[in-house]
Structures are given as C-alpha cells and as structure tokens.
Short mmCIF file of C-alpha atoms and ligand atoms in Angstrom, two decimals:
data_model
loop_
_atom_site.label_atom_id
_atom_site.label_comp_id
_atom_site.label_asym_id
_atom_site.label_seq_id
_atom_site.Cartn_x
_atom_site.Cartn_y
_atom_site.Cartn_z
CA UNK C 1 -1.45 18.37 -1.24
CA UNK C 2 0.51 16.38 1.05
CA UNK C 3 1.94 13.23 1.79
CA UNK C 4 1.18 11.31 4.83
CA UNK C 5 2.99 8.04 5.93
CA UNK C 6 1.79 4.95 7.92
CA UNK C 7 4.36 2.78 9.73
CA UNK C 8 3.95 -0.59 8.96
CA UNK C 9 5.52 -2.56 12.08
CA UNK C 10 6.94 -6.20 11.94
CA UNK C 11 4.95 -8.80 14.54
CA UNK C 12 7.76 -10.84 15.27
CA UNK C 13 10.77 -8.04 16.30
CA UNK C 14 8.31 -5.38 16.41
CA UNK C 15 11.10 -3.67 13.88
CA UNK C 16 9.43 -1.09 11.40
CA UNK C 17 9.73 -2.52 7.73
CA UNK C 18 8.34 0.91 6.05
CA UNK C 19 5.46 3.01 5.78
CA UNK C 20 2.36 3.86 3.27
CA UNK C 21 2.03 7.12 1.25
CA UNK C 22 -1.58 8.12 2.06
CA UNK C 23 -2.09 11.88 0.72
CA UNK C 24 -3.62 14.77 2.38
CA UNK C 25 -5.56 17.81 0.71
CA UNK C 26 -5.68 20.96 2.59
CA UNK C 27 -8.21 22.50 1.14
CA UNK C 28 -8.37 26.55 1.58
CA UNK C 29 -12.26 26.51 2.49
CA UNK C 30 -13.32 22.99 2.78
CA UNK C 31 -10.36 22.17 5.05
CA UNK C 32 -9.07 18.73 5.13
CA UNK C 33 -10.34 16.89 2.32
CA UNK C 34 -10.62 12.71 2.41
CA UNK C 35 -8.49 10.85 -0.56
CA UNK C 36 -11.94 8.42 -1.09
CA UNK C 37 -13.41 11.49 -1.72
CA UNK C 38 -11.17 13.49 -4.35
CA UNK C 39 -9.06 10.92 -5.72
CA UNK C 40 -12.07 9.30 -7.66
CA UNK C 41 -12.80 12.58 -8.80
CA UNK C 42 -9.08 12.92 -9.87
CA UNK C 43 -9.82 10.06 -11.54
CA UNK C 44 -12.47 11.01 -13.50
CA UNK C 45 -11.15 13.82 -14.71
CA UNK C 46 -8.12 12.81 -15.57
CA UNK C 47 -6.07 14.55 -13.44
CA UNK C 48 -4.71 11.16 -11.54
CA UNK C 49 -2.13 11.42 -14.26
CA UNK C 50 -0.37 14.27 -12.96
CA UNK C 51 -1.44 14.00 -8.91
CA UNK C 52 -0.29 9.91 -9.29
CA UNK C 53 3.71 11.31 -10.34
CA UNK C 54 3.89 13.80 -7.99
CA UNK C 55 2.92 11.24 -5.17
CA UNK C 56 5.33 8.63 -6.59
CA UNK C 57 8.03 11.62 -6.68
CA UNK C 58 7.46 12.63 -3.30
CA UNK C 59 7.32 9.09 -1.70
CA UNK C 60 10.98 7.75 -3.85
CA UNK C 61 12.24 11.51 -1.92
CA UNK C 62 11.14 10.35 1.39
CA UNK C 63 12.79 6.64 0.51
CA UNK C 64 15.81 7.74 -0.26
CA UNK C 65 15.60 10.14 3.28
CA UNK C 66 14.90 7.57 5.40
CA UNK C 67 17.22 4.97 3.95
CA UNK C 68 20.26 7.13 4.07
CA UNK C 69 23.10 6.67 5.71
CA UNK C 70 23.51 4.01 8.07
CA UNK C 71 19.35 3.72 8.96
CA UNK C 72 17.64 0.45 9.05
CA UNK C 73 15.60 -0.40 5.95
CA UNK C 74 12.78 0.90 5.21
CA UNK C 75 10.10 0.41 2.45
CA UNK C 76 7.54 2.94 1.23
CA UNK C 77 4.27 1.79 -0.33
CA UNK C 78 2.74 3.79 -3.19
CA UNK C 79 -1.11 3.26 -4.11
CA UNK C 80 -1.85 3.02 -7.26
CA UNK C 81 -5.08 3.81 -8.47
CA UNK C 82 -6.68 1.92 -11.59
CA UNK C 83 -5.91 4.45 -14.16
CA UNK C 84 -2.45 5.03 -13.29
CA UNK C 85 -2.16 1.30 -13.20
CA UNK C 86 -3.46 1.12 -17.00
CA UNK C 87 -1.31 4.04 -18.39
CA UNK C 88 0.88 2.60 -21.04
CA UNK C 89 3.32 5.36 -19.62
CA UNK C 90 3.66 3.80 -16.00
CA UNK C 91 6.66 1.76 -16.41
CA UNK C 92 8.83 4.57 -18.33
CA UNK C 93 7.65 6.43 -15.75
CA UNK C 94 8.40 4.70 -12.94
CA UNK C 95 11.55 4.15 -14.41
CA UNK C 96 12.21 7.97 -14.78
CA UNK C 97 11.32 9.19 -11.08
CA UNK C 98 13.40 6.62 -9.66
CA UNK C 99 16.04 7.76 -11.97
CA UNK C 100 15.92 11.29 -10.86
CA UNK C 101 15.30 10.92 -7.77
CA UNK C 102 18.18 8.28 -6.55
CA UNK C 103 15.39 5.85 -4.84
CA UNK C 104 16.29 2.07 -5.54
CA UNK C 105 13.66 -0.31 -6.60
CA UNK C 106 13.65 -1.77 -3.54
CA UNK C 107 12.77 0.40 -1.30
CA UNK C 108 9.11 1.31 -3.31
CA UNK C 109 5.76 -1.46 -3.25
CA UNK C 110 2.76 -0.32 -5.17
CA UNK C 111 -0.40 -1.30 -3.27
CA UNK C 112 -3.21 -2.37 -6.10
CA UNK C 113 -6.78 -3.46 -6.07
CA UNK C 114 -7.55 -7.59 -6.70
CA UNK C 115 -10.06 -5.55 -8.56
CA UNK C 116 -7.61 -3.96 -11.54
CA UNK C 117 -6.77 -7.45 -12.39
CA UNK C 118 -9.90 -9.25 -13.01
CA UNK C 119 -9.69 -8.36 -16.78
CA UNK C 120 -6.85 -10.48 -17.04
CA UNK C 121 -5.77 -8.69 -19.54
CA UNK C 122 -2.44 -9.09 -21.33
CA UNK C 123 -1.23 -5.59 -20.37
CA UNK C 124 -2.09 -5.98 -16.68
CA UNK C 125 0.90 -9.02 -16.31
CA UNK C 126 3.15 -7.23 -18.73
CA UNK C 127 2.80 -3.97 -15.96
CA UNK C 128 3.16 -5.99 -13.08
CA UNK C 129 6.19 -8.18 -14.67
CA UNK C 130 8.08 -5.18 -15.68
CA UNK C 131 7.78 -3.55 -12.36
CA UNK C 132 9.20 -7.04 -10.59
CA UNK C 133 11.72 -6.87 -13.09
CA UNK C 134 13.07 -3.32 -12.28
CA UNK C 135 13.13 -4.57 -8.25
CA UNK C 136 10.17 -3.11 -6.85
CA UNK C 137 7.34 -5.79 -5.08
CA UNK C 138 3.87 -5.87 -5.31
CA UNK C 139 1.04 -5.70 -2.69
CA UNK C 140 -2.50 -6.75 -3.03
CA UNK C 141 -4.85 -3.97 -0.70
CA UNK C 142 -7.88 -4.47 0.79
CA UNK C 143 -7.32 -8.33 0.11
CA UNK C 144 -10.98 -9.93 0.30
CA UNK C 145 -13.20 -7.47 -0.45
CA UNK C 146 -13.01 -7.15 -4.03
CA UNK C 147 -14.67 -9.47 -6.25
CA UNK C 148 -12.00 -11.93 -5.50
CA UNK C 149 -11.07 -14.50 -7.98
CA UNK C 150 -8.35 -16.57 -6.13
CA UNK C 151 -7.40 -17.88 -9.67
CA UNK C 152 -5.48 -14.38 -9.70
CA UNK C 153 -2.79 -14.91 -7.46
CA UNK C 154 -1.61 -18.32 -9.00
CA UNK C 155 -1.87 -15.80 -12.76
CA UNK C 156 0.26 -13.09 -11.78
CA UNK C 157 3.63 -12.13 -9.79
CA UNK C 158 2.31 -10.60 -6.19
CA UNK C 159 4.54 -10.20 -2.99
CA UNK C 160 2.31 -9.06 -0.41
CA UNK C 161 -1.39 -9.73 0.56
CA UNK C 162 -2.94 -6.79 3.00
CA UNK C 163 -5.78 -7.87 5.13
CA UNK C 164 -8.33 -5.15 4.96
CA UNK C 165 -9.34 -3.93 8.30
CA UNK C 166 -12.91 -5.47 7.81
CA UNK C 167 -11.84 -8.80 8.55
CA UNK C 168 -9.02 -7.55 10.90
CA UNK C 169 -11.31 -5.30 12.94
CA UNK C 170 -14.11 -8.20 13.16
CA UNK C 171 -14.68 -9.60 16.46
CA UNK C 172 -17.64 -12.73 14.63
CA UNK C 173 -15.85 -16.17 14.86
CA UNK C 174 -15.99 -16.71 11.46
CA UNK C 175 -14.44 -13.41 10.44
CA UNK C 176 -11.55 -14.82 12.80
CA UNK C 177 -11.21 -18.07 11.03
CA UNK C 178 -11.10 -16.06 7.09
CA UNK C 179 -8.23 -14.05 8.88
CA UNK C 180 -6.54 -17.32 9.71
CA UNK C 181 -7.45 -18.88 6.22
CA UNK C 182 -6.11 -16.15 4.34
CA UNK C 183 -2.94 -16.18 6.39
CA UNK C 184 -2.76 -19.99 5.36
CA UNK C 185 -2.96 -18.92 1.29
CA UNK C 186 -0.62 -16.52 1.75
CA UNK C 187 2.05 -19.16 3.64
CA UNK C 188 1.26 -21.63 0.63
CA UNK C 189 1.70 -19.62 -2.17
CA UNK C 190 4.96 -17.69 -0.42
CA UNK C 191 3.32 -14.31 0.00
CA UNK C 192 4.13 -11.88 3.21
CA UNK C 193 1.13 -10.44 4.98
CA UNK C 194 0.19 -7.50 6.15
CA UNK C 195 -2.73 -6.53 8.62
CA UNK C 196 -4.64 -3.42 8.17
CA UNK C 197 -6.81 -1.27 10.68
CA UNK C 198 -5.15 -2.89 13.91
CA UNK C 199 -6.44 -1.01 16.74
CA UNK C 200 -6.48 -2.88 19.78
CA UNK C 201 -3.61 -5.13 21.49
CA UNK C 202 -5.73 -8.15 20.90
CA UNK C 203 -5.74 -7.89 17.35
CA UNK C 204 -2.35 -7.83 17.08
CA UNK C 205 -1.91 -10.79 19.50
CA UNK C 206 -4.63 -12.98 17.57
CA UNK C 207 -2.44 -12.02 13.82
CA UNK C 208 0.71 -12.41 15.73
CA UNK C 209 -0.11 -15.98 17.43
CA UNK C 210 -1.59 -17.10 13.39
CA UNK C 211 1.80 -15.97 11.62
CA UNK C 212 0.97 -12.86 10.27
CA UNK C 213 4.22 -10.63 8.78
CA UNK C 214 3.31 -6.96 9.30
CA UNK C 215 0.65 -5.36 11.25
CA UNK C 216 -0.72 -1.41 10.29
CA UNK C 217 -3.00 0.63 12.15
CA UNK C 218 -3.87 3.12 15.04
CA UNK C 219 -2.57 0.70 17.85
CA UNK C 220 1.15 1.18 16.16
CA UNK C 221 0.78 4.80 14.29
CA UNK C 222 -1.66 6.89 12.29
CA UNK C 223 -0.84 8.63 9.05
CA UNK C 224 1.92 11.51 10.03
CA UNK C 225 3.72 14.16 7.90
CA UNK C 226 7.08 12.92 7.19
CA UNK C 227 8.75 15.20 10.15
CA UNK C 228 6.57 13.59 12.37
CA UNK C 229 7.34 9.69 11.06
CA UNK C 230 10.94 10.87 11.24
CA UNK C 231 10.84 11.26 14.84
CA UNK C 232 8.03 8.37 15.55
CA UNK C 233 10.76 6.27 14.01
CA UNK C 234 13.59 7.90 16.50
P1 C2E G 301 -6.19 2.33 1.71
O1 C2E G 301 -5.05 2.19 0.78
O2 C2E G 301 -6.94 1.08 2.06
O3 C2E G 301 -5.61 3.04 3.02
C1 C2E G 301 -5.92 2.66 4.34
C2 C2E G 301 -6.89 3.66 4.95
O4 C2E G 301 -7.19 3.24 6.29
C3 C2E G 301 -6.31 5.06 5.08
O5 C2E G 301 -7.37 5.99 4.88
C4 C2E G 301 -5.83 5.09 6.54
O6 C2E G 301 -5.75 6.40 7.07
C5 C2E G 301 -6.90 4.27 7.20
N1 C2E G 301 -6.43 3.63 8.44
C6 C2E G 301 -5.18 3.28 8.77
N2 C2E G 301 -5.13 2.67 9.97
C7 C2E G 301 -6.40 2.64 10.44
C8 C2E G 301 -7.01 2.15 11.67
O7 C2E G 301 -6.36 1.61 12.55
N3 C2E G 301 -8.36 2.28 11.76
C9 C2E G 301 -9.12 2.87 10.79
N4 C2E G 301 -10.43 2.96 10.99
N5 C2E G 301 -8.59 3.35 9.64
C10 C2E G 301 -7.24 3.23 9.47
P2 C2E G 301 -7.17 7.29 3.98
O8 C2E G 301 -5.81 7.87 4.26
O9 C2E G 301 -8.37 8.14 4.20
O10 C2E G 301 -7.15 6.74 2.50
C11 C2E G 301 -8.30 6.19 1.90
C12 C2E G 301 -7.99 5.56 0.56
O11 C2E G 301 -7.61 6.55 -0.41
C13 C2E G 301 -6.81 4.60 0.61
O12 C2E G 301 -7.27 3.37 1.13
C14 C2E G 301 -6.39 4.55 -0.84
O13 C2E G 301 -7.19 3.65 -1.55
C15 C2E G 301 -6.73 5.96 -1.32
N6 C2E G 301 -5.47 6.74 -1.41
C16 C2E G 301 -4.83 7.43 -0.43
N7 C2E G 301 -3.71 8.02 -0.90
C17 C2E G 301 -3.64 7.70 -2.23
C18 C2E G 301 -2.71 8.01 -3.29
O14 C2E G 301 -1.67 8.67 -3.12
N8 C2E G 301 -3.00 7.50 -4.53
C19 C2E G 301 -4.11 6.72 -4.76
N9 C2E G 301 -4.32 6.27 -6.00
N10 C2E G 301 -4.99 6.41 -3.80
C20 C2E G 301 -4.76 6.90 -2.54
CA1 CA G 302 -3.32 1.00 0.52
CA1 CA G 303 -6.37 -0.99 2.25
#
C-alpha cells in the first residue's frame, strides 16, 4: 500500500493550498489495484479499521514534511470512508495520530460523502463537531451526486464543497449553469470550493471567471508518490 497525493491549486494566485491522500495497492500478481475496487471490500470485511489509521498516519507524516520549516502552507485531505466515519473510536483516534505524529489540526481535512449524513443521526454531528473542535475542516466530495438533501448543509458544520468531476467535466449548458449554482450555495452559506476532474484550460477558466476557490485535476497534477509531489511543488 501506498499513498498518493493530488495537488489541489488555488484559481486566483495559482498558489498550491495542499493535496489529497488517494492510496495505491501494488498488488504482487494483479499489479496496480484501483481504491473503488478494494476499499469497499476493505470495507466489508472490516479491515477499513486498520487500512483507514495507517492512511491517516501516513498523510499527518507527509503534513508535518511539507509544512516544515519555512514552506508555504499546505493542507492534506484524508477520505474517509463510511465506516471509519461511524467508529465510535474516530475522534480518540484522530486525536492520538496527530498526537504522535506532531501534525496540527490544521493542516488535515477529511473528505466525506453527503451520503454518510443523510441519517441525521445524533452521532454523525457529534463526529463532525468534535473534529471542528480539535481544528481540522471538513469537505463534502463528490458534492451533487449523492442523494443530496440540501437541508444538510444548513444541519451540520462543513468547510468545503468539492464539485465532482461530472458536472466539472460536462460540456451540456445546463451542467454549466448547476456548476455556477452550486458555486452560488457555497458563496451564501460561506463554504470554499473546490473543482474536481479539471482537465482542460477551459474548465479552469469557466470555474475561475464563476468564483470558484480551488481547482484539482490532470490539467494541474495527477496523483504522485510523495517524492514526486515534493519536487512538483519545487
Ligand atoms: P475521490 O475521493 O472522488 O477521488 C478522486 C478520484 O478522481 C481519484 O481516483 C483520482 O485519481 C481521480 N482523478 C483526479 N483527477 C482527475 C482528472 O482530472 N480526471 C479523471 N478522470 N480522474 C481524476 P482514485 O485515486 O482511483 O480514487 C477513487 C476513490 O477511492 C476516491 O474517490 C475515494 O473515494 C476512494 N479512496 C481513495 N483513497 C482512499 C482512502 O485512503 N480512504 C478511503 N476511505 N477512500 C479512498
Ligand atoms: Ca476525495
Ligand atoms: Ca470526489
């Protein structure tokens, strides 16, 4: 298992802000194995537990690398699956690794699914408050596609919104115009934005010209091992 990392790039300054955790299994026979297809397995079995630390270990290592010294600031984003996000554990957890580890709050997001907090459960807003309250923000992934209940993000305490690459990748007019809508929730309710699956220069032009914060994608970076982000970032 590895860690990969995605720069996420600001649209204004063009300044990196951070980079997503995206992990990597090198398998000895199958070869390269896709997270959609072994972390649901992981899941299943239980073994997200285990897989969901290390990853949080590893990425709070690489944040405290790459904010040392006198380096610019720079925030890594976890993804948090919905198991991990239901442990009753998480928090202490959390807690723990950054502990050991020396990474401040700040520098960590946890990307969730719109998706884990449809129960609107109790629990759910107890997680999510107790992370804001140790210093580390929230993102929303694959904003839109879910079974999206907009009642959601006046219920509980969320920093970021990421466009999934669906709507950013779209070239229909109306696909255009929910890119531009959800950039106008986000402004409203005081939520940053960030722009998955940019490929093309246009893209980024059309989220830069409607506001958008952040910008991810193959037009800026794909997922590298952290050597590699170390000298994209020189
Ligand atoms: P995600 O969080 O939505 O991650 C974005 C996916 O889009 C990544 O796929 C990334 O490689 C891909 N991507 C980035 N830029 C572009 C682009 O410009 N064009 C296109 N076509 N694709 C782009 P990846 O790495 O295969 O990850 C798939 C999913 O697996 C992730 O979706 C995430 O839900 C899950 N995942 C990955 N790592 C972890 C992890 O450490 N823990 C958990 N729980 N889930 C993970
Ligand atoms: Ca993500
Ligand atoms: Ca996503």
């Amino acid at each position: 298992m590895e860690l990969h990392y995605q720069p996420k790039v600001l649209l204004d300054s063009g300044a990196v802000a951070g980079s997503e955790a995206l992990l990597r299994w090198h398998h000895p026979t199958l070869g390269t194995v896709a997270p959609a297809r072994f972390i649901p397995v992981a899941e299943e079995s239980g073994l997200i537990g285990h897989l969901g630390l290390w990853v949080l270990g590893e990425a709070c290592r690489t944040a405290v690398e790459l904010n040392a010294g006198d380096r610019p600031f720079h925030k890594v984003a976890v993804n948090l699956s919905a198991r991990e996000f239901q442990s009753r554990q998480l928090v202490d957890s959390v807690r723990g690794i950054l502990r050991e580890t020396g990474c401040r709050p700040q520098w960590l997001e946890f990307e969730i699914t719109e998706r884990l907090l449809l129960d609107r459960d109790e629990s759910a807003l107890d997680t999510l408050t107790d992370l804001r309250d140790l210093g580390i923000t929230i993102a929303i992934d694959d904003f839109g596609t879910g079974y999206s209940a907009l009642n959601y993000l006046a219920q509980f305490p969320i920093d970021t919104l990421k466009i999934d690459q669906s709507f950013v990748q779209g070239t229909d007019r109306r696909q255009k115009e929910l890119v531009k809508a959800i950039l106008s929730i986000a402004r409203c309710l005081g939520q940053a934005v960030v722009a998955e699956g940019v490929e093309t220069a246009d893209q980024a032009a059309f989220l830069s010209a409607h506001g958008c914060d952040a910008a991810q994608g193959y037009f800026y970076g794909k997922p590298m091992p952290k050597h590699e982000l170390l000298l994209w970032l020189h």
